[in-house]
């Protein structure tokens, strides 16, 4: 049984309870993080905690803990859940909502302490750098219909959920999104990279996409190996003609996309640039 943390106490996940009047439940009014840990080592911990702080600031919730306290909470949950779940690979979910109210009203309440919830769960081992050993993804392509604050890691995920489900209904494992100008934003729960004319490109950070921590770690680790990732607009036409397409997230790391809709990506197998990128990423991911 997974171990959870709720407002100061550790407990078995199935015993964790919050009020239905929590604004996280009523309004999706909160911020979350998902942090992967491999054999006890969290990946990108400082960057995740920084983004959590940025998100809380963006929506006007005072961060209920300092960085040291978050760090020790994450490490404690990694340790407890690795043991409880007998798992070498663990994800830690952190969730801060605006707290519990007794009257449902849109405006922010005064003097209500945020709800802090966290728990650990087993995740799949990250992809190995051999084409034969990786499960590539078949994805759908949709017009991005979410809101204009996608840079905030909000718990209001209905837009993302509906896009993911659209893909699932088509037998796909993710959905890549393009805006009204046919520019790639991201996928429903991942960032997007493409290899175009031999160059690795990814859409630039703005309000249309989440500043993914894995995205950041990929750019930094490749830079250490002297490889540049160009952050620029990627059009739908470029995506469909790309030599390689990858998705990145804390749980997927860098996973190759094998087809988009009915079109295979190149020959429909993981490409050599992906193989090189995941190898370099694995060398640096614990010390970035
Ligand atoms: N998803 N874009 C969106 C919309 C996401 O939800 C995520 C992460 C990412 C990748 O971010 P990162 O590399 O920091 O994980 C991009 C998480 C894992 C989730 O919702 O479960």
Short mmCIF file of C-alpha atoms and ligand atoms in Angstrom, two decimals:
data_model
loop_
_atom_site.label_atom_id
_atom_site.label_comp_id
_atom_site.label_asym_id
_atom_site.label_seq_id
_atom_site.Cartn_x
_atom_site.Cartn_y
_atom_site.Cartn_z
CA UNK A 1 0.00 0.00 0.00
CA UNK A 2 1.34 3.41 -1.01
CA UNK A 3 2.22 5.93 1.68
CA UNK A 4 0.64 9.38 1.58
CA UNK A 5 1.21 12.68 3.37
CA UNK A 6 -1.72 14.92 4.19
CA UNK A 7 -1.42 18.22 6.07
CA UNK A 8 1.54 17.15 8.20
CA UNK A 9 0.89 13.42 8.70
CA UNK A 10 2.03 10.28 6.91
CA UNK A 11 -0.55 7.54 6.43
CA UNK A 12 -1.48 4.64 4.15
CA UNK A 13 -2.92 6.18 0.97
CA UNK A 14 -6.30 4.51 1.47
CA UNK A 15 -6.71 6.32 4.78
CA UNK A 16 -6.16 9.83 3.36
CA UNK A 17 -9.34 11.96 3.46
CA UNK A 18 -10.13 15.54 2.51
CA UNK A 19 -13.36 17.53 2.72
CA UNK A 20 -15.60 17.82 -0.35
CA UNK A 21 -15.45 21.55 0.39
CA UNK A 22 -11.74 21.61 -0.48
CA UNK A 23 -11.26 24.12 -3.30
CA UNK A 24 -9.12 21.56 -5.10
CA UNK A 25 -12.23 19.39 -5.36
CA UNK A 26 -14.73 22.22 -5.99
CA UNK A 27 -12.73 24.32 -8.47
CA UNK A 28 -9.56 22.42 -9.39
CA UNK A 29 -7.96 25.32 -7.53
CA UNK A 30 -4.41 24.14 -6.94
CA UNK A 31 -0.95 23.33 -8.23
CA UNK A 32 0.73 19.95 -8.56
CA UNK A 33 4.03 18.30 -9.39
CA UNK A 34 5.09 14.79 -10.39
CA UNK A 35 8.72 13.97 -9.52
CA UNK A 36 10.37 10.72 -10.63
CA UNK A 37 12.94 8.89 -8.50
CA UNK A 38 15.17 6.07 -9.68
CA UNK A 39 16.73 3.74 -7.10
CA UNK A 40 16.09 6.33 -4.41
CA UNK A 41 17.41 9.33 -6.38
CA UNK A 42 14.92 12.05 -7.36
CA UNK A 43 15.44 13.46 -10.86
CA UNK A 44 15.32 17.25 -11.27
CA UNK A 45 14.16 17.80 -7.70
CA UNK A 46 15.28 21.44 -7.39
CA UNK A 47 13.71 22.35 -10.72
CA UNK A 48 10.41 20.68 -9.76
CA UNK A 49 10.31 22.52 -6.42
CA UNK A 50 11.10 25.80 -8.16
CA UNK A 51 8.24 25.24 -10.63
CA UNK A 52 5.91 24.36 -7.73
CA UNK A 53 6.83 27.64 -6.08
CA UNK A 54 6.34 29.56 -9.35
CA UNK A 55 2.92 27.95 -9.87
CA UNK A 56 1.77 28.76 -6.33
CA UNK A 57 2.94 32.34 -6.77
CA UNK A 58 1.13 32.60 -10.13
CA UNK A 59 -2.20 31.69 -8.53
CA UNK A 60 -1.71 33.55 -5.25
CA UNK A 61 -1.25 30.68 -2.79
CA UNK A 62 1.47 31.28 -0.18
CA UNK A 63 3.90 28.35 -0.35
CA UNK A 64 3.12 26.40 2.83
CA UNK A 65 6.64 24.94 3.11
CA UNK A 66 10.16 26.09 2.35
CA UNK A 67 12.42 24.32 -0.16
CA UNK A 68 14.25 22.32 2.55
CA UNK A 69 10.93 21.05 3.93
CA UNK A 70 9.71 20.06 0.45
CA UNK A 71 13.02 18.34 -0.24
CA UNK A 72 12.82 16.28 2.92
CA UNK A 73 9.15 15.44 2.28
CA UNK A 74 9.93 14.19 -1.24
CA UNK A 75 12.93 12.16 -0.04
CA UNK A 76 10.90 10.70 2.82
CA UNK A 77 8.10 9.67 0.43
CA UNK A 78 10.60 8.16 -2.01
CA UNK A 79 12.13 6.09 0.80
CA UNK A 80 8.85 5.01 2.39
CA UNK A 81 7.18 4.16 -0.92
CA UNK A 82 10.18 2.33 -2.39
CA UNK A 83 9.93 0.02 0.61
CA UNK A 84 6.14 -0.18 0.84
CA UNK A 85 5.69 -0.80 -2.91
CA UNK A 86 8.92 -2.80 -3.34
CA UNK A 87 9.66 -0.53 -6.28
CA UNK A 88 12.99 0.70 -7.67
CA UNK A 89 11.25 3.42 -9.67
CA UNK A 90 8.87 5.68 -7.80
CA UNK A 91 6.96 8.83 -8.70
CA UNK A 92 6.02 11.39 -6.06
CA UNK A 93 2.85 13.40 -6.59
CA UNK A 94 2.65 16.76 -4.75
CA UNK A 95 -0.59 18.74 -4.60
CA UNK A 96 -1.31 22.06 -2.93
CA UNK A 97 -4.88 23.36 -3.08
CA UNK A 98 -6.22 26.68 -1.82
CA UNK A 99 -7.73 24.84 1.15
CA UNK A 100 -11.10 23.95 2.62
CA UNK A 101 -13.94 26.48 2.84
CA UNK A 102 -17.45 26.23 4.24
CA UNK A 103 -19.04 28.40 1.55
CA UNK A 104 -18.56 27.82 -2.15
CA UNK A 105 -17.59 31.20 -3.61
CA UNK A 106 -15.29 31.93 -6.55
CA UNK A 107 -13.19 34.63 -4.87
CA UNK A 108 -10.13 33.61 -2.86
CA UNK A 109 -11.01 33.06 0.82
CA UNK A 110 -9.11 34.94 3.54
CA UNK A 111 -6.97 33.13 6.09
CA UNK A 112 -7.56 29.59 4.89
CA UNK A 113 -4.51 27.29 5.12
CA UNK A 114 -3.70 25.42 1.88
CA UNK A 115 -4.24 21.66 1.75
CA UNK A 116 -0.99 19.76 1.19
CA UNK A 117 -1.36 16.25 -0.17
CA UNK A 118 1.36 13.95 -1.52
CA UNK A 119 1.86 10.28 -2.19
CA UNK A 120 4.22 7.89 -3.96
CA UNK A 121 3.49 5.39 -6.71
CA UNK A 122 5.47 2.86 -8.71
CA UNK A 123 6.51 4.01 -12.19
CA UNK A 124 7.86 2.05 -15.14
CA UNK A 125 11.62 1.82 -15.54
CA UNK A 126 12.77 4.64 -17.86
CA UNK A 127 13.36 3.79 -21.54
CA UNK A 128 16.65 2.10 -22.35
CA UNK A 129 18.66 3.51 -25.23
CA UNK A 130 18.11 0.50 -27.50
CA UNK A 131 15.48 0.79 -30.21
CA UNK A 132 14.45 -2.83 -29.64
CA UNK A 133 13.88 -2.26 -25.92
CA UNK A 134 11.63 0.80 -26.12
CA UNK A 135 7.89 0.98 -26.57
CA UNK A 136 7.38 3.87 -28.96
CA UNK A 137 4.12 5.76 -28.99
CA UNK A 138 1.31 6.02 -31.51
CA UNK A 139 -0.31 9.43 -31.04
CA UNK A 140 -3.27 11.44 -32.26
CA UNK A 141 -3.12 15.05 -33.44
CA UNK A 142 -5.74 17.62 -32.32
CA UNK A 143 -6.39 21.32 -32.23
CA UNK A 144 -5.37 22.59 -28.78
CA UNK A 145 -8.59 23.66 -27.07
CA UNK A 146 -7.21 24.33 -23.57
CA UNK A 147 -6.91 27.67 -21.79
CA UNK A 148 -4.28 30.40 -22.24
CA UNK A 149 -2.37 29.68 -19.02
CA UNK A 150 -0.89 26.31 -19.90
CA UNK A 151 2.45 27.37 -18.37
CA UNK A 152 0.85 26.95 -14.91
CA UNK A 153 0.89 23.36 -13.64
CA UNK A 154 -2.69 23.63 -12.47
CA UNK A 155 -4.72 20.76 -11.06
CA UNK A 156 -7.56 21.95 -13.37
CA UNK A 157 -6.70 19.33 -15.98
CA UNK A 158 -10.03 18.73 -17.70
CA UNK A 159 -8.80 20.23 -20.99
CA UNK A 160 -5.79 17.90 -20.93
CA UNK A 161 -7.89 14.93 -19.87
CA UNK A 162 -10.33 15.44 -22.78
CA UNK A 163 -7.46 15.68 -25.28
CA UNK A 164 -5.81 12.55 -23.88
CA UNK A 165 -9.13 10.72 -24.01
CA UNK A 166 -9.71 11.77 -27.65
CA UNK A 167 -6.46 10.03 -28.52
CA UNK A 168 -7.29 7.00 -26.39
CA UNK A 169 -10.66 6.64 -28.15
CA UNK A 170 -8.70 6.42 -31.42
CA UNK A 171 -6.48 3.68 -29.98
CA UNK A 172 -3.57 6.11 -29.43
CA UNK A 173 -1.34 6.57 -26.39
CA UNK A 174 -1.12 10.39 -26.43
CA UNK A 175 -2.41 13.41 -28.31
CA UNK A 176 -0.13 16.09 -29.76
CA UNK A 177 -1.76 19.52 -29.89
CA UNK A 178 -1.51 22.34 -32.42
CA UNK A 179 -2.84 25.88 -31.95
CA UNK A 180 -5.14 27.82 -34.30
CA UNK A 181 -2.09 28.80 -36.40
CA UNK A 182 -1.16 25.12 -36.83
CA UNK A 183 1.87 25.47 -34.54
CA UNK A 184 2.71 22.61 -32.18
CA UNK A 185 2.21 23.48 -28.50
CA UNK A 186 2.75 20.23 -26.55
CA UNK A 187 0.93 16.95 -25.92
CA UNK A 188 -1.83 16.41 -23.35
CA UNK A 189 0.72 15.43 -20.68
CA UNK A 190 4.15 15.74 -22.35
CA UNK A 191 6.38 18.19 -24.20
CA UNK A 192 7.25 17.63 -27.87
CA UNK A 193 10.63 17.46 -29.61
CA UNK A 194 11.28 16.85 -33.32
CA UNK A 195 14.32 16.26 -35.48
CA UNK A 196 14.00 18.39 -38.61
CA UNK A 197 16.76 18.53 -41.21
CA UNK A 198 19.09 16.96 -38.65
CA UNK A 199 18.37 19.65 -36.04
CA UNK A 200 16.65 18.96 -32.70
CA UNK A 201 13.84 21.47 -32.20
CA UNK A 202 11.16 22.05 -29.56
CA UNK A 203 8.46 24.73 -29.28
CA UNK A 204 9.57 27.82 -27.30
CA UNK A 205 8.25 28.38 -23.77
CA UNK A 206 5.23 30.65 -23.50
CA UNK A 207 1.68 30.54 -22.11
CA UNK A 208 0.75 27.73 -24.53
CA UNK A 209 2.77 24.98 -22.89
CA UNK A 210 4.12 23.70 -19.61
CA UNK A 211 7.80 24.43 -18.94
CA UNK A 212 8.53 20.72 -18.57
CA UNK A 213 11.36 19.77 -16.23
CA UNK A 214 12.33 16.85 -18.45
CA UNK A 215 12.39 19.27 -21.41
CA UNK A 216 14.75 21.51 -19.41
CA UNK A 217 16.98 18.57 -18.39
CA UNK A 218 17.16 17.32 -21.99
CA UNK A 219 18.26 20.74 -23.26
CA UNK A 220 20.87 21.03 -20.48
CA UNK A 221 22.24 17.50 -20.81
CA UNK A 222 22.54 17.73 -24.59
CA UNK A 223 24.28 21.11 -24.22
CA UNK A 224 26.89 19.41 -22.02
CA UNK A 225 27.59 17.07 -24.92
CA UNK A 226 27.84 20.03 -27.31
CA UNK A 227 24.45 19.39 -28.95
CA UNK A 228 22.09 22.34 -29.37
CA UNK A 229 18.33 22.07 -29.07
CA UNK A 230 16.69 24.93 -30.98
CA UNK A 231 13.65 26.40 -29.24
CA UNK A 232 11.48 27.63 -32.08
CA UNK A 233 8.00 27.40 -33.53
CA UNK A 234 7.33 23.97 -35.06
CA UNK A 235 4.49 23.82 -37.55
CA UNK A 236 2.10 20.92 -38.01
CA UNK A 237 3.49 20.37 -41.52
CA UNK A 238 7.05 20.21 -40.15
CA UNK A 239 5.97 17.79 -37.43
CA UNK A 240 4.35 15.46 -39.95
CA UNK A 241 7.47 15.52 -42.14
CA UNK A 242 9.98 15.24 -39.26
CA UNK A 243 12.75 12.62 -39.21
CA UNK A 244 12.02 11.91 -35.55
CA UNK A 245 9.44 13.02 -32.99
CA UNK A 246 9.82 12.47 -29.21
CA UNK A 247 7.65 13.15 -26.19
CA UNK A 248 9.17 14.09 -22.84
CA UNK A 249 7.80 13.97 -19.31
CA UNK A 250 8.84 12.94 -15.83
CA UNK A 251 7.33 9.49 -16.30
CA UNK A 252 8.16 8.97 -20.00
CA UNK A 253 11.60 10.64 -19.97
CA UNK A 254 12.28 10.77 -23.73
CA UNK A 255 10.02 8.41 -25.63
CA UNK A 256 9.99 8.15 -29.43
CA UNK A 257 6.75 8.69 -31.35
CA UNK A 258 6.29 6.06 -34.07
CA UNK A 259 3.18 7.44 -35.75
CA UNK A 260 0.98 10.53 -35.72
CA UNK A 261 -2.58 9.83 -36.78
CA UNK A 262 -2.30 7.56 -39.81
CA UNK A 263 1.23 8.68 -40.78
CA UNK A 264 4.34 6.87 -39.55
CA UNK A 265 7.16 9.11 -38.32
CA UNK A 266 9.87 8.43 -40.95
CA UNK A 267 10.08 4.61 -41.14
CA UNK A 268 8.05 4.13 -37.94
CA UNK A 269 10.93 3.02 -35.71
CA UNK A 270 12.88 4.88 -32.98
CA UNK A 271 15.58 7.00 -34.63
CA UNK A 272 19.34 7.38 -34.08
CA UNK A 273 19.12 10.93 -32.68
CA UNK A 274 16.69 9.71 -29.99
CA UNK A 275 19.10 6.91 -29.14
CA UNK A 276 21.96 9.38 -28.76
CA UNK A 277 19.80 11.83 -26.77
CA UNK A 278 18.55 9.26 -24.23
CA UNK A 279 22.10 7.97 -23.75
CA UNK A 280 23.39 11.48 -22.99
CA UNK A 281 20.34 12.28 -20.83
CA UNK A 282 20.95 9.15 -18.74
CA UNK A 283 24.56 10.20 -18.16
CA UNK A 284 23.61 13.60 -16.75
CA UNK A 285 20.08 13.43 -15.37
CA UNK A 286 21.04 13.02 -11.69
CA UNK A 287 23.40 15.98 -11.56
CA UNK A 288 21.63 18.76 -13.46
N1 LIG B 1 2.75 15.61 -16.93
N2 LIG B 1 3.11 19.13 -20.56
C1 LIG B 1 2.06 18.76 -19.81
C2 LIG B 1 0.71 19.30 -20.16
C3 LIG B 1 2.23 17.90 -18.71
O1 LIG B 1 1.18 17.55 -17.95
C4 LIG B 1 3.53 17.39 -18.43
C5 LIG B 1 3.78 16.47 -17.28
C6 LIG B 1 4.60 17.80 -19.24
C7 LIG B 1 6.02 17.37 -18.96
O2 LIG B 1 6.50 17.98 -17.79
P1 LIG B 1 7.62 17.30 -16.87
O3 LIG B 1 8.75 16.98 -17.76
O4 LIG B 1 7.92 18.34 -15.89
O5 LIG B 1 7.03 16.06 -16.26
C8 LIG B 1 4.36 18.67 -20.29
C9 LIG B 1 2.83 14.94 -15.66
C10 LIG B 1 3.91 13.91 -15.60
C11 LIG B 1 1.47 14.46 -15.24
O6 LIG B 1 0.55 15.25 -15.37
O7 LIG B 1 1.33 13.34 -14.76
#
